[in-house]
Amino acid sequence: MKCIFWEDKACAGELERTMSRISSTDLKANLTTSYTQIMNVATVPDFKLYVTGYGRFFNEHADWCSDLNLFPHKIPFWYRAKLTRELRQKCNDMTVKLNERIEEIVNDLNMQYVRAGSAKRIIFVDTDPVYENYRWCDGMKRDTWRDDTYFFNIKSNDYKGDGTLVAQPNTGPIVIDIGGIDIRTCMDDADAADDDGLMLRCVIARQWADSGNDVAQLNVPFPPEEGSASRDTLTVINSGKFTPTPASTDAYAKAFHPKTYPLAKIASRIYQQWLTGHSPGLINQPGSPGSPPF
């Protein structure tokens, strides 16, 4: 997330490190353990575990968004990352590679079940096609971001399939509290903890300091960018000690995750694959069991 929002010095190495992790034996060991533990507690002889892949965030071919930045608020930092084709390609490549690794691990485990004479299986469900035409940078050239993109940005609206808004709790104003942040170590701390919220707070604090501002004296509101999907003003404060609020936690916890409608489409895709035992595209062919109730 930080390398999509901010042009940080560490981003080139961070992207390479992420790709290395995807290729690592640790990832295979962790996912194998997780899947095996679930399969081992299943008492149904022909139990099926459905594992979903991930969707690519970007249209990597469009040029119109190459000079735009995704962060939806007017924080005056010099280092907003531009969504260059190279950056979008790298992010998409990581998603594709992760999906390939998950499917590879699933296939290896299924071969073990076959050799053991077990009817249990793990089914990989490719969800990337769900996002087609609704990724960031899709569509015609524009100066603003479409709100119907299938991924959340910070505090963006959520929509049902009919275009109506999904009701969301009123959690109050968005407050990003950078209290307790050590700008010398917070990147490594956030990375080690796999904490996107800490990463966002760290990047804001570092960028603020790099811009020549006093991190200790901070209580500044930043309105949404014109045309951004964000609904509320974001206020950055330094309380001296980090105190999370529901609004701030919700704001960045949802970022880059799928919205309600694509989740429903993913559920439909899983249901289709469960009915047919084949690819989701076969569900509506003549003689198929029927369409899913989504």
XYZ file of C-alpha atoms in Angstrom, residues 104-229:
126
model
C 0.649 -24.741 -7.253
C 0.395 -25.490 -3.515
C -3.211 -26.626 -3.948
C -2.218 -28.973 -6.785
C 0.632 -30.465 -4.748
C -1.695 -31.221 -1.835
C -4.324 -32.709 -4.132
C -1.723 -35.091 -5.549
C -1.007 -36.233 -1.998
C -4.709 -36.943 -1.455
C -4.890 -38.872 -4.733
C -1.890 -41.009 -3.813
C -3.388 -41.662 -0.367
C -6.662 -42.806 -1.935
C -8.564 -39.937 -0.303
C -11.546 -38.238 -1.949
C -10.811 -34.953 -0.186
C -9.822 -32.112 -2.483
C -8.821 -28.447 -2.387
C -10.320 -26.356 -5.175
C -8.599 -23.183 -6.352
C -11.067 -20.527 -7.517
C -9.672 -17.886 -9.858
C -11.422 -14.641 -8.895
C -9.391 -12.249 -11.055
C -11.957 -12.174 -13.923
C -14.533 -10.728 -11.485
C -12.671 -7.407 -11.516
C -12.473 -6.998 -15.288
C -13.315 -3.407 -16.346
C -13.542 -2.293 -12.694
C -9.885 -1.966 -11.761
C -8.094 1.310 -11.145
C -7.139 2.973 -14.463
C -9.898 1.169 -16.376
C -12.146 3.111 -18.724
C -11.697 6.319 -20.645
C -9.377 9.178 -19.724
C -10.578 11.343 -16.837
C -9.194 13.659 -14.167
C -10.940 11.914 -11.266
C -11.234 8.356 -9.972
C -14.411 6.384 -10.616
C -16.208 5.386 -7.436
C -17.424 2.145 -9.006
C -13.948 0.601 -8.914
C -14.297 -2.764 -7.191
C -11.608 -2.025 -4.584
C -11.924 0.246 -1.562
C -9.720 3.283 -1.269
C -9.468 5.090 2.078
C -13.045 5.806 3.241
C -14.606 5.305 -0.199
C -18.252 4.483 -0.816
C -19.521 0.930 -1.138
C -22.177 -0.081 -3.664
C -24.623 -2.908 -4.228
C -25.080 -4.505 -7.629
C -28.019 -2.208 -8.414
C -25.889 0.889 -7.845
C -27.390 1.832 -4.479
C -25.125 2.691 -1.566
C -24.366 0.118 1.102
C -25.214 1.608 4.492
C -22.078 2.062 6.561
C -21.830 2.916 10.254
C -21.163 6.533 11.130
C -17.817 6.087 12.839
C -17.057 9.794 12.980
C -14.249 11.789 11.377
C -11.131 10.096 10.069
C -8.239 10.736 12.433
C -4.793 9.357 11.685
C -2.815 9.517 14.927
C 0.943 9.312 14.433
C 1.599 9.401 18.173
C 4.361 7.050 19.284
C 5.817 6.706 15.781
C 9.602 6.449 15.540
C 10.320 7.519 11.972
C 13.726 5.794 12.116
C 12.323 2.308 12.710
C 8.603 2.363 11.908
C 8.962 1.006 8.352
C 10.736 -2.107 9.574
C 8.351 -2.408 12.535
C 5.288 -2.235 10.280
C 6.813 -4.644 7.801
C 7.703 -7.165 10.507
C 4.204 -6.948 12.002
C 2.506 -6.988 8.567
C 0.495 -4.010 9.830
C -0.925 -1.821 7.042
C -2.318 0.679 9.538
C 1.079 1.181 11.146
C 2.631 1.416 7.694
C 0.259 4.220 6.680
C 0.908 6.140 9.911
C 4.649 5.642 9.466
C 4.682 6.903 5.892
C 2.633 9.989 6.792
C 4.979 10.793 9.690
C 8.095 10.309 7.573
C 6.747 12.328 4.679
C 5.696 15.092 7.066
C 9.181 15.203 8.590
C 10.877 15.067 5.176
C 8.819 18.104 4.140
C 10.496 20.094 6.928
C 7.565 20.005 9.350
C 7.594 19.328 13.087
C 6.109 15.875 13.622
C 5.580 16.582 17.332
C 3.296 19.559 16.623
C 0.677 18.171 14.317
C -3.082 18.651 14.175
C -3.984 19.335 10.576
C -7.187 18.600 8.596
C -6.897 17.565 4.954
C -10.031 17.602 2.749
C -10.622 14.978 0.053
C -9.112 15.596 -3.350
C -11.656 16.857 -5.861
C -13.257 13.900 -7.584
C -11.823 11.345 -5.176
C -14.075 8.629 -3.805
